[in-house]
Amino acid sequence: MEQTIQEKPRSALRRLLDNEASGGLLLMAVAALALVVANSPLSGFYFKALDLPFFGMTLLHWINDGLMAVFFLLVGLEIKREMLDGQLQTWPRRALPGIAAAGGMLLPALIYIALNLGDPLLLRGWAIPAATDIAFALGILSLLGPRVPASLKVFLATLAILDDLGAVLIIALFYTAELSVVALALAGLTLAALIALNRFGITRLWPYLLLGLLLWVLVLKSGVHATLAGVALALTIPLRPTPGKPESTTSSLHILEHGIQPWVAFLVVPIFGFANAGVALLGSDLRVLLESVPLGIAAGLFVGKQFGVFAFAWAAIRCGLADLPAGANWTQLYGVALLCGIGFTMSLFIGALAFPGLPEMGAAVKIGVLAGSLLSALCGWLLLRLAPPAPRGV
């Protein structure tokens, strides 16, 4: 007699961890390749190609405003799913990563502001070191294998998701250009139509995606950054949690999220990384790292992130607001806090918004992000590689 064994579907968060970790390793390779190309005889072709015009925007703008809208769509789907049907569904689960994320955004911003106080133009970059790159950080963790408890990987993933939520709010509130009232009103009507689809129980994805494309065009024309259309669309995609079955993958949101995750991890983010990580370093003086913008970004990522995340997490645990992740010790938690200083994707993205049309500032941002992220990655990996495992029963 034959028995059919049905494999239990992996949770959305577990698939996220696997895809993001693998994508993070690819992102590391692509970032290194971008640096090599930008400092090789191909550098002229590299930078000219990014400035090629297509349908009213340069190739770089299509990548940053168009392709990255898909990235932000995935971010929005992850936030909604985790809040309603996942690791962030209850306040006790949100406590530790939420409090740690707040510290990890506050302290880096304060360090950058302290080093650039007095110059209104430079202060526009205050949010650059406040972001964590989930793909890069999970890629580093994947290199450590079972040395890092699964609970810490979940902690890092949920912290980074909340970090992304903070970054989305920052972009919406502080990096918006002059507004077009007409385009903004039409975008509002389109968003209302998307909400109506959800309210009327429409579960087919194609109406949402068609209206989402229209929403992206209108938001692009409105002066609000176009990628926020991806987040807005995500929040309208139906999620019908199945009671007692948090791993259900039958909702429209789960289907769309699982469908675009590999494309974002292995195509969208690597293309963004290759287009934005290239900076000409040949002939540069290392003293450029001591200038206020790259120093503020690097110090914010490397110093601010690790102490902000760890100090706030320590305080939450000591005050009884949260528990230390299962199977982990304080050293391992500190190592993960170090990895939170890998800013890369979101930091480069916010940097482009903070200093548009200023190539010299763009280069300074890239140097600061790369320096701070590299230091955080190396030190975090080394500490977690050497950290003793937590005693059994902890």
Coordinates of C-alpha atoms in Angstrom, one line a residue, residues 5-377:
I5 CA 3.6 11.9 2.5
Q6 CA 2.8 15.6 2.1
E7 CA 5.6 17.9 3.1
K8 CA 4.6 20.7 5.3
P9 CA 5.1 24.0 3.5
R10 CA 7.9 26.2 4.9
S11 CA 6.8 29.4 6.6
A12 CA 7.1 32.7 4.7
L13 CA 9.7 33.9 7.1
R14 CA 11.8 30.7 6.6
R15 CA 11.6 31.2 2.8
L16 CA 12.6 34.8 3.4
L17 CA 15.6 33.8 5.4
D18 CA 16.7 31.3 2.8
N19 CA 16.2 33.7 -0.2
E20 CA 17.7 36.7 1.5
A21 CA 20.7 34.8 2.7
S22 CA 21.5 33.4 -0.7
G23 CA 20.7 36.8 -2.3
G24 CA 23.0 38.5 0.2
L25 CA 26.0 36.4 -0.9
L26 CA 25.2 37.3 -4.5
L27 CA 24.9 41.0 -3.5
M28 CA 28.4 40.8 -1.9
A29 CA 29.9 39.5 -5.2
V30 CA 28.0 42.1 -7.3
A31 CA 29.1 45.0 -5.0
A32 CA 32.8 43.9 -5.3
L33 CA 32.4 43.6 -9.1
A34 CA 31.0 47.1 -9.3
L35 CA 34.0 48.4 -7.4
V36 CA 36.4 46.6 -9.7
V37 CA 34.7 47.9 -12.8
A38 CA 34.5 51.4 -11.5
N39 CA 38.3 51.4 -11.0
S40 CA 39.2 49.6 -14.2
P41 CA 39.5 50.7 -17.9
L42 CA 35.8 50.0 -18.1
S43 CA 34.9 52.8 -15.7
G44 CA 34.1 55.3 -18.4
F45 CA 31.6 52.9 -20.0
Y46 CA 30.2 52.0 -16.6
F47 CA 29.3 55.6 -15.6
K48 CA 28.2 56.6 -19.1
A49 CA 25.9 53.6 -19.4
L50 CA 24.1 54.6 -16.1
D51 CA 23.5 58.1 -17.5
L52 CA 22.0 56.9 -20.8
P53 CA 18.4 58.4 -21.3
F54 CA 15.4 56.1 -21.8
F55 CA 11.9 57.5 -22.1
G56 CA 12.6 60.6 -20.1
M57 CA 14.8 59.1 -17.4
T58 CA 18.4 57.8 -17.2
L59 CA 19.1 54.1 -16.8
L60 CA 20.1 54.8 -13.2
H61 CA 16.8 56.5 -12.5
W62 CA 14.9 53.6 -14.0
I63 CA 16.8 51.3 -11.7
N64 CA 16.3 53.4 -8.6
D65 CA 12.8 54.7 -9.2
G66 CA 11.3 51.8 -11.2
L67 CA 13.0 48.5 -10.5
M68 CA 13.4 49.3 -6.8
A69 CA 9.6 49.8 -6.6
V70 CA 9.4 46.0 -6.9
F71 CA 11.8 45.8 -3.9
F72 CA 9.6 48.1 -1.9
L73 CA 6.6 46.1 -2.9
L74 CA 8.2 43.1 -1.3
V75 CA 9.1 45.1 1.7
G76 CA 5.5 46.2 2.1
L77 CA 4.3 42.6 1.7
E78 CA 6.7 41.4 4.3
I79 CA 5.7 44.1 6.8
K80 CA 2.0 43.4 6.4
R81 CA 2.3 39.7 6.5
E82 CA 4.6 39.7 9.6
M83 CA 2.3 42.2 11.4
L84 CA -0.9 40.3 10.7
D85 CA 0.1 36.7 10.4
G86 CA 3.7 36.2 11.4
Q87 CA 6.5 37.0 13.9
L88 CA 5.2 40.5 14.6
Q89 CA 1.6 39.4 15.1
T90 CA 1.6 40.0 18.9
W91 CA 3.2 42.7 21.1
P92 CA 5.5 40.3 23.0
R93 CA 7.0 39.2 19.7
R94 CA 7.4 42.8 18.5
A95 CA 9.0 44.0 21.7
L96 CA 12.7 42.9 21.4
P97 CA 13.2 43.5 17.6
G98 CA 11.1 46.7 17.8
I99 CA 12.9 48.2 20.7
A100 CA 16.3 47.2 19.2
A101 CA 15.4 48.6 15.8
A102 CA 14.5 51.9 17.4
G103 CA 17.9 52.1 19.1
G104 CA 19.6 51.1 15.9
M105 CA 18.0 54.0 14.0
L106 CA 18.3 56.7 16.6
L107 CA 22.0 56.4 17.6
P108 CA 23.4 56.3 14.1
A109 CA 21.3 59.4 13.1
L110 CA 22.6 61.3 16.2
I111 CA 26.2 60.4 15.4
Y112 CA 25.8 61.7 11.8
I113 CA 24.1 64.9 12.9
A114 CA 26.8 65.5 15.5
L115 CA 29.5 65.3 12.9
N116 CA 27.6 67.5 10.3
L117 CA 26.0 70.0 12.6
G118 CA 25.9 73.5 11.1
D119 CA 25.6 72.6 7.4
P120 CA 22.0 72.3 6.3
L121 CA 23.0 70.6 3.0
L122 CA 25.1 67.9 4.7
L123 CA 22.4 67.3 7.4
R124 CA 20.1 66.0 4.7
G125 CA 22.0 62.7 5.0
W126 CA 21.1 62.1 8.6
A127 CA 19.0 59.0 7.8
I128 CA 21.7 57.3 5.6
P129 CA 23.3 55.2 8.5
A130 CA 19.9 54.4 10.1
A131 CA 19.1 51.4 7.8
T132 CA 20.1 47.7 7.9
D133 CA 20.6 45.6 4.8
I134 CA 18.7 42.4 5.5
A135 CA 20.1 40.5 2.5
F136 CA 23.7 41.3 3.3
A137 CA 23.4 40.6 7.1
L138 CA 21.6 37.3 6.5
G139 CA 24.2 36.4 3.9
I140 CA 26.9 36.8 6.5
L141 CA 24.9 34.7 9.0
S142 CA 24.5 32.0 6.4
L143 CA 28.3 31.7 6.2
L144 CA 28.4 30.8 10.0
G145 CA 25.9 27.9 9.6
P146 CA 24.7 26.3 12.9
R147 CA 27.1 28.4 15.0
V148 CA 24.3 31.0 15.1
P149 CA 20.9 29.9 16.7
A150 CA 17.9 30.1 14.4
S151 CA 16.2 32.4 17.0
L152 CA 18.9 35.1 16.3
K153 CA 18.3 34.8 12.5
V154 CA 14.6 35.4 13.1
F155 CA 15.5 38.3 15.4
L156 CA 17.7 39.8 12.8
A157 CA 15.1 39.3 10.0
T158 CA 12.2 40.9 12.0
L159 CA 14.5 43.7 13.2
A160 CA 15.4 44.5 9.6
I161 CA 11.8 44.4 8.5
L162 CA 10.9 47.0 11.2
D163 CA 14.0 48.9 10.2
D164 CA 12.7 48.9 6.6
L165 CA 9.3 50.2 7.9
G166 CA 11.1 53.1 9.6
A167 CA 13.1 53.8 6.4
V168 CA 9.9 53.9 4.4
L169 CA 8.4 56.4 6.8
I170 CA 11.5 58.5 6.7
I171 CA 11.5 58.6 2.9
A172 CA 7.9 59.6 2.8
L173 CA 8.2 62.3 5.4
F174 CA 11.7 63.8 4.7
Y175 CA 12.7 63.0 1.1
T176 CA 9.7 64.3 -0.8
A177 CA 10.2 66.8 -3.6
E178 CA 7.8 69.6 -4.6
L179 CA 4.3 68.1 -4.9
S180 CA 2.0 68.1 -7.8
V181 CA -1.5 68.4 -6.3
V182 CA -3.2 66.9 -9.4
A183 CA -1.0 63.9 -9.7
L184 CA -1.2 63.3 -5.9
A185 CA -5.0 63.5 -6.0
L186 CA -5.2 61.0 -8.8
A187 CA -2.8 58.7 -6.9
G188 CA -5.1 59.0 -3.9
L189 CA -8.1 58.0 -6.0
T190 CA -6.1 55.0 -7.4
L191 CA -5.2 54.0 -3.9
A192 CA -8.8 54.3 -2.9
A193 CA -9.8 51.9 -5.8
L194 CA -7.2 49.4 -4.6
I195 CA -8.6 49.6 -1.1
A196 CA -12.1 49.1 -2.5
L197 CA -10.9 45.9 -4.3
N198 CA -9.7 44.6 -1.0
R199 CA -12.9 45.5 0.8
F200 CA -15.1 43.8 -1.8
G201 CA -13.1 40.6 -1.4
I202 CA -11.4 40.6 -4.8
T203 CA -8.5 38.1 -4.6
R204 CA -7.3 37.9 -8.2
L205 CA -4.0 39.7 -8.4
W206 CA -4.1 41.2 -11.9
P207 CA -6.5 44.1 -11.0
Y208 CA -4.2 45.0 -8.1
L209 CA -1.1 44.9 -10.3
L210 CA -2.7 47.0 -13.1
L211 CA -3.8 49.7 -10.7
G212 CA -0.5 49.4 -8.9
L213 CA 1.3 50.2 -12.2
L214 CA -0.9 53.3 -12.6
L215 CA -0.3 54.2 -9.0
W216 CA 3.5 54.1 -9.6
V217 CA 3.2 56.4 -12.6
L218 CA 1.1 58.9 -10.7
V219 CA 3.3 58.9 -7.6
L220 CA 6.3 59.4 -9.9
K221 CA 4.7 62.5 -11.3
S222 CA 3.4 63.7 -7.9
G223 CA 6.8 64.5 -6.3
V224 CA 6.6 61.7 -3.7
H225 CA 9.2 59.1 -4.3
A226 CA 7.9 56.6 -6.8
T227 CA 9.1 53.5 -4.8
L228 CA 6.5 54.3 -2.1
A229 CA 3.9 53.2 -4.6
G230 CA 5.2 49.7 -4.1
V231 CA 4.6 49.9 -0.3
A232 CA 1.1 51.4 -0.8
L233 CA 0.2 48.6 -3.2
A234 CA 1.4 45.9 -0.9
L235 CA -0.7 47.1 2.0
T236 CA -3.9 46.7 -0.2
I237 CA -3.1 43.1 -1.3
P238 CA -5.5 40.7 0.6
L239 CA -4.2 38.6 3.4
R240 CA -6.8 36.3 4.9
P241 CA -5.1 34.6 7.9
T242 CA -6.4 31.0 8.4
P243 CA -7.2 30.4 12.1
G244 CA -4.7 28.0 13.5
K245 CA -2.6 27.9 10.3
P246 CA -0.1 30.8 10.3
E247 CA 1.9 29.1 7.5
S248 CA -1.0 29.2 5.0
T249 CA 0.2 30.2 1.6
T250 CA -3.2 30.4 -0.1
S251 CA -3.8 34.2 0.2
S252 CA -3.1 36.6 -2.6
L253 CA -0.4 38.2 -0.4
H254 CA 1.5 35.0 0.1
I255 CA 1.2 34.1 -3.5
L256 CA 2.6 37.4 -4.7
E257 CA 5.3 37.6 -2.0
H258 CA 6.6 34.1 -2.8
G259 CA 6.4 34.8 -6.5
I260 CA 8.5 38.0 -6.4
Q261 CA 11.0 37.0 -3.6
P262 CA 13.5 35.2 -5.9
W263 CA 13.3 38.0 -8.5
V264 CA 14.0 40.6 -5.9
A265 CA 16.8 38.7 -4.2
F266 CA 18.5 37.5 -7.3
L267 CA 17.8 40.2 -9.9
V268 CA 16.4 43.5 -8.6
V269 CA 18.7 44.0 -5.6
P270 CA 21.9 42.8 -7.4
I271 CA 21.2 45.2 -10.3
F272 CA 20.7 48.0 -7.8
G273 CA 23.9 47.1 -6.0
F274 CA 25.9 46.9 -9.2
A275 CA 24.5 50.3 -10.4
N276 CA 25.0 52.1 -7.1
A277 CA 28.1 50.6 -5.4
G278 CA 30.6 51.6 -8.1
V279 CA 32.8 54.5 -6.9
A280 CA 36.2 55.5 -8.3
L281 CA 38.8 55.0 -5.6
L282 CA 42.0 55.1 -7.7
G283 CA 43.9 58.3 -6.9
S284 CA 41.7 59.1 -3.9
D285 CA 43.3 60.1 -0.6
L286 CA 42.4 57.9 2.3
R287 CA 41.8 61.1 4.3
V288 CA 38.5 61.4 2.4
L289 CA 37.2 59.0 5.0
L290 CA 37.7 61.7 7.7
E291 CA 35.4 64.2 5.9
S292 CA 32.2 64.7 7.8
V293 CA 29.8 63.0 5.5
P294 CA 31.6 59.6 4.9
L295 CA 32.9 59.7 8.5
G296 CA 29.4 60.3 9.8
I297 CA 27.9 57.5 7.7
A298 CA 30.7 55.0 8.6
A299 CA 30.7 55.9 12.3
G300 CA 26.9 55.8 12.4
L301 CA 26.8 52.3 10.8
F302 CA 29.7 50.8 12.6
V303 CA 29.5 52.5 16.0
G304 CA 25.9 53.7 16.2
K305 CA 24.2 50.6 15.0
Q306 CA 26.0 48.1 17.2
F307 CA 25.6 50.1 20.4
G308 CA 22.1 51.3 19.6
V309 CA 20.7 47.8 18.8
F310 CA 22.6 46.1 21.7
A311 CA 21.9 48.7 24.3
F312 CA 18.2 49.0 23.6
A313 CA 17.9 45.2 23.4
W314 CA 19.8 44.8 26.7
A315 CA 17.6 47.3 28.4
A316 CA 14.4 45.6 27.1
I317 CA 15.6 42.2 28.4
R318 CA 16.8 43.5 31.8
C319 CA 13.6 45.4 32.3
G320 CA 11.5 42.3 31.6
L321 CA 9.9 43.7 28.4
A322 CA 11.4 40.9 26.3
D323 CA 13.4 37.7 26.6
L324 CA 16.9 36.8 25.2
P325 CA 16.4 34.9 22.0
A326 CA 16.2 31.1 22.7
G327 CA 19.5 29.3 22.5
A328 CA 21.5 32.5 22.3
N329 CA 23.9 34.2 24.7
W330 CA 24.8 37.9 25.1
T331 CA 28.0 37.6 23.0
Q332 CA 26.0 36.2 20.1
L333 CA 23.4 39.0 20.4
Y334 CA 26.1 41.6 20.3
G335 CA 27.5 39.9 17.2
V336 CA 24.2 40.2 15.5
A337 CA 24.0 43.9 16.6
L338 CA 27.3 44.4 14.8
L339 CA 25.9 42.9 11.6
C340 CA 23.1 45.4 11.8
G341 CA 25.7 48.0 10.8
I342 CA 25.6 46.6 7.3
G343 CA 23.6 49.4 5.6
F344 CA 24.3 48.9 1.9
T345 CA 21.0 48.7 -0.2
M346 CA 18.7 51.0 1.8
S347 CA 21.6 53.3 2.9
L348 CA 22.7 53.8 -0.7
F349 CA 19.1 54.4 -1.7
I350 CA 18.5 57.1 1.0
G351 CA 21.9 58.6 0.0
A352 CA 20.7 59.1 -3.5
L353 CA 17.6 60.8 -2.3
A354 CA 19.5 63.0 0.2
F355 CA 21.9 64.4 -2.4
P356 CA 20.3 64.3 -5.9
G357 CA 22.3 65.7 -8.7
L358 CA 25.5 66.0 -6.6
P359 CA 28.0 63.5 -7.9
E360 CA 30.7 64.4 -5.4
M361 CA 28.3 63.9 -2.5
G362 CA 27.2 60.6 -4.1
A363 CA 30.8 59.4 -4.0
A364 CA 31.2 60.4 -0.4
V365 CA 28.0 58.6 0.5
K366 CA 29.2 55.4 -1.2
I367 CA 32.6 55.5 0.5
G368 CA 31.0 56.0 3.9
V369 CA 28.4 53.2 3.4
L370 CA 31.0 50.8 2.0
A371 CA 33.5 51.5 4.9
G372 CA 30.9 51.2 7.6
S373 CA 29.2 48.1 6.2
L374 CA 32.5 46.3 5.6
L375 CA 33.7 47.0 9.1
S376 CA 30.4 45.8 10.5
A377 CA 30.4 42.7 8.4

